[in-house]
Short mmCIF file of C-alpha atoms and ligand atoms in Angstrom, two decimals:
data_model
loop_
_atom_site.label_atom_id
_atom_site.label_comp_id
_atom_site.label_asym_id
_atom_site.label_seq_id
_atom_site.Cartn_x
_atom_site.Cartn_y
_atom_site.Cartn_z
CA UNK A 171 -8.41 29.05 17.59
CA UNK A 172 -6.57 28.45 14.57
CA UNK A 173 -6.29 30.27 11.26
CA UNK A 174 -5.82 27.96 8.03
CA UNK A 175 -5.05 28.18 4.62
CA UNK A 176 -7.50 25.23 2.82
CA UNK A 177 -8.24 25.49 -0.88
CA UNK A 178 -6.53 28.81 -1.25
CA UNK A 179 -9.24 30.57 1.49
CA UNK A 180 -8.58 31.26 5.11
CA UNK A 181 -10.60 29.56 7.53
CA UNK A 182 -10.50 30.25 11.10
CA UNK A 183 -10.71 26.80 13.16
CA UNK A 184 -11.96 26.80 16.76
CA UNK A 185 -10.18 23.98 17.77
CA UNK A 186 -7.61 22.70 20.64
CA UNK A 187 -3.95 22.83 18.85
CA UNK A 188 -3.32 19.44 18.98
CA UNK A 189 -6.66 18.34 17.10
CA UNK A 190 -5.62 16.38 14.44
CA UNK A 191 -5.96 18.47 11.18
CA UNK A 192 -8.35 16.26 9.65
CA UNK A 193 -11.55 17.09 12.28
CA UNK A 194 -10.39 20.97 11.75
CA UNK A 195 -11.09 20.23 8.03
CA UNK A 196 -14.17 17.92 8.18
CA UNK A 197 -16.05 19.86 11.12
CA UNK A 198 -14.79 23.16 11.32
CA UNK A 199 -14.08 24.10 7.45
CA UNK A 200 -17.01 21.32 6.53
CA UNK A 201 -14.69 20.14 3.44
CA UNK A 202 -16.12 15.81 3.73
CA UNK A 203 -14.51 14.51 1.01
CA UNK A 204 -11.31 13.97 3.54
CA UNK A 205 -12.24 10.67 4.91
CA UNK A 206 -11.73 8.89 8.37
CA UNK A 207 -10.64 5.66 8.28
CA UNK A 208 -7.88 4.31 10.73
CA UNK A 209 -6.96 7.36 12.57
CA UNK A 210 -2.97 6.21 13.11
CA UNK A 211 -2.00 6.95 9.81
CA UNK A 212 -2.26 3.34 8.29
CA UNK A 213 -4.92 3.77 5.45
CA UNK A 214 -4.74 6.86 3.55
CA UNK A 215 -8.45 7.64 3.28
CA UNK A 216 -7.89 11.06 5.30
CA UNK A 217 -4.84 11.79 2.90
CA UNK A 218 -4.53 15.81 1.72
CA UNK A 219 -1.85 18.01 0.51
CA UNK A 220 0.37 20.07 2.98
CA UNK A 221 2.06 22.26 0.89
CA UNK A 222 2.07 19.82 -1.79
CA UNK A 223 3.28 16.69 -0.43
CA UNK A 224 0.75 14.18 0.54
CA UNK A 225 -0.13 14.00 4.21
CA UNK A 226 -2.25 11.89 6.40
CA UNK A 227 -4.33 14.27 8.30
CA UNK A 228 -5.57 12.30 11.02
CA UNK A 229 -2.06 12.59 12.46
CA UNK A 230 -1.32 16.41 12.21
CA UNK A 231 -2.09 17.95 14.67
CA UNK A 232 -4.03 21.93 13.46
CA UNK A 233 -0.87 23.76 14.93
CA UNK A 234 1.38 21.96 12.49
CA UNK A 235 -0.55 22.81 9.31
CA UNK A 236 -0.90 26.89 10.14
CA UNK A 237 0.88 28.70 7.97
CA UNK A 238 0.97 25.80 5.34
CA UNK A 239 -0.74 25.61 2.42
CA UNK A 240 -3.66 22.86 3.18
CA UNK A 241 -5.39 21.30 -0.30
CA UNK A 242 -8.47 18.76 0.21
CA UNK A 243 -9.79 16.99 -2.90
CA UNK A 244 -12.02 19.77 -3.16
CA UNK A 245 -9.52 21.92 -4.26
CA UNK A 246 -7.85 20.00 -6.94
CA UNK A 247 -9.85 20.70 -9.74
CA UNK A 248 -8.91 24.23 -11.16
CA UNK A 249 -11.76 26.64 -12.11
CA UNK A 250 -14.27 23.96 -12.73
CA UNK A 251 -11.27 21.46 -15.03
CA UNK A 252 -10.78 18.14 -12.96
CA UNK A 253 -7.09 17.41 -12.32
CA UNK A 254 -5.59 14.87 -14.87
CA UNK A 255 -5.60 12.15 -11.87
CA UNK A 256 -9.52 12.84 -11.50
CA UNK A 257 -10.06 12.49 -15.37
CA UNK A 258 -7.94 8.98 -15.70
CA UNK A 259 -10.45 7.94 -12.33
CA UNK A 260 -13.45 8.22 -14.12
CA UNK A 261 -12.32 7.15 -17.50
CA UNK A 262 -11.09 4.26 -16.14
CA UNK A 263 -13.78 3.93 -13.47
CA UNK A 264 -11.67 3.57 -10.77
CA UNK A 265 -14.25 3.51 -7.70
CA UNK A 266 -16.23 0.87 -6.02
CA UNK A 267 -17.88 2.03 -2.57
CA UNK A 268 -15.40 5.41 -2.84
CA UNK A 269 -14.59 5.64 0.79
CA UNK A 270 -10.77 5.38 0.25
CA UNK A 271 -10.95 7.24 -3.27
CA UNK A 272 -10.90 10.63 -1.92
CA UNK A 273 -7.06 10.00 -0.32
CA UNK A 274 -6.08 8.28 -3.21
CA UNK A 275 -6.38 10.96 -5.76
CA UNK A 276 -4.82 12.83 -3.11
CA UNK A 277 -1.85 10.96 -3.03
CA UNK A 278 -1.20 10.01 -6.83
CA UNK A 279 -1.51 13.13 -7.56
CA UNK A 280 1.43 14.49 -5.21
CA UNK A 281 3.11 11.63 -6.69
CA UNK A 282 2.64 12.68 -10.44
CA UNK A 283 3.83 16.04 -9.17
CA UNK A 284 7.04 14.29 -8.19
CA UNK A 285 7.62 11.37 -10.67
CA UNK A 286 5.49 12.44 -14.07
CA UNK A 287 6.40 8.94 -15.23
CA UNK A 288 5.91 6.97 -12.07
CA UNK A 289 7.34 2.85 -12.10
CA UNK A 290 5.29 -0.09 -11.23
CA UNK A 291 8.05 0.16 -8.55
CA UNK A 292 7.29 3.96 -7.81
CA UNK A 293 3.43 3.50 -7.52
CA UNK A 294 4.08 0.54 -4.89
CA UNK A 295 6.36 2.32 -2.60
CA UNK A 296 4.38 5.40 -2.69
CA UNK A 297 0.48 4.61 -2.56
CA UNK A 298 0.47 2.86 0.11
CA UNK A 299 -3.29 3.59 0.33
CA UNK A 300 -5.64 0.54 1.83
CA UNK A 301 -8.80 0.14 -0.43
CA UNK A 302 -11.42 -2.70 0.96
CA UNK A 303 -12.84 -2.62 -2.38
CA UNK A 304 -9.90 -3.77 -3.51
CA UNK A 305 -9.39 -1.43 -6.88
CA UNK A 306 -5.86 -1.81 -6.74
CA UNK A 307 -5.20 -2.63 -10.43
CA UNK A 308 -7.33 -0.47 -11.55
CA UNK A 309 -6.01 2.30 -9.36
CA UNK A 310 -2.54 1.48 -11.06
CA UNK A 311 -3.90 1.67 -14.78
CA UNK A 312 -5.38 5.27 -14.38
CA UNK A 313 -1.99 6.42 -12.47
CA UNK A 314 -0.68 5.47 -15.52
CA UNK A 315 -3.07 6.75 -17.84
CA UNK A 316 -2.23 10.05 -15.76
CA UNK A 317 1.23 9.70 -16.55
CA UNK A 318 0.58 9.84 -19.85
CA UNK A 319 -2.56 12.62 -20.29
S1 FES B 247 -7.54 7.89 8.73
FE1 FES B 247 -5.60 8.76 8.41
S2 FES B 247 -4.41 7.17 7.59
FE2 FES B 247 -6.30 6.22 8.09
S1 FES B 248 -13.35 1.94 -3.34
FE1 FES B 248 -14.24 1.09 -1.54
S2 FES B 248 -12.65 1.20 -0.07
FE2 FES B 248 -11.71 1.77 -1.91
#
């Protein structure tokens, strides 16, 4: 048993310690919009904030992320106002199939957090992010869009 902090609400996880934090999230606090995609920390689709920086959750294990402040893409909007990154998505309308869209907000937005103004150069060391859909360039045009909002 683990207690978590997701979303700003404490969830108690029955769950071995070492389960990565990403089932605790998906099964136990039933938050989905995390997604599962390589499970070794390659793609980015399971990517969520742990105490603001962007972290791939299939990796963490549950007894790492206790006591840290755990935010899914469900908790990005604030009261009902989508976060700038989730505005610039749709404007620009960034999705295909979605699957890897969830982790991507996730991570652009820890890296607005940390570079407002991010660089061609910034957004290609940091979102590292695999999309099959390919919507690279138009991932890149709403970060910037972001940047600018
Ligand atoms: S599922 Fe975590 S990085 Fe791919
Ligand atoms: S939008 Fe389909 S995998 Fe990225």
């Amino acid at each position: 048993m683990a207690r978590l902090t997701i979303n700003g609400k404490t969830t108690e996880v029955n769950v071995e310690p070492n389960t990565p934090l990403l089932w605790a999230i998906r099964e136990q606090a039933g938050l989905t919009g995390t997604k599962y995609g390589c499970g070794i920390a390659q793609c980015g689709a399971c990517t969520v904030h742990l105490d603001g920086a962007a972290t791939r959750s299939c990796i963490v294990p549950v007894a790492a992320a206790e006591g840290k402040k755990i935010t899914t893409i469900e908790g990005l909007a604030t009261n009902g106002v989508l976060h700038k990154v989730q505005k610039a998505w749709v404007e620009h309308e960034v999705p295909q199939c979605g699957y890897c869209q969830t982790g991507m907000i996730m991570a652009v937005a820890a890296l607005l957090k940390d570079k407002p103004k991010p660089t061609d150069a910034d957004i290609d060391k940091t979102i590292t992010n695999i999309c099959r859909c390919g919507t690279f360039q138009q991932v890149r045009q709403a970060i910037h869009a972001a940047a600018k909002a």
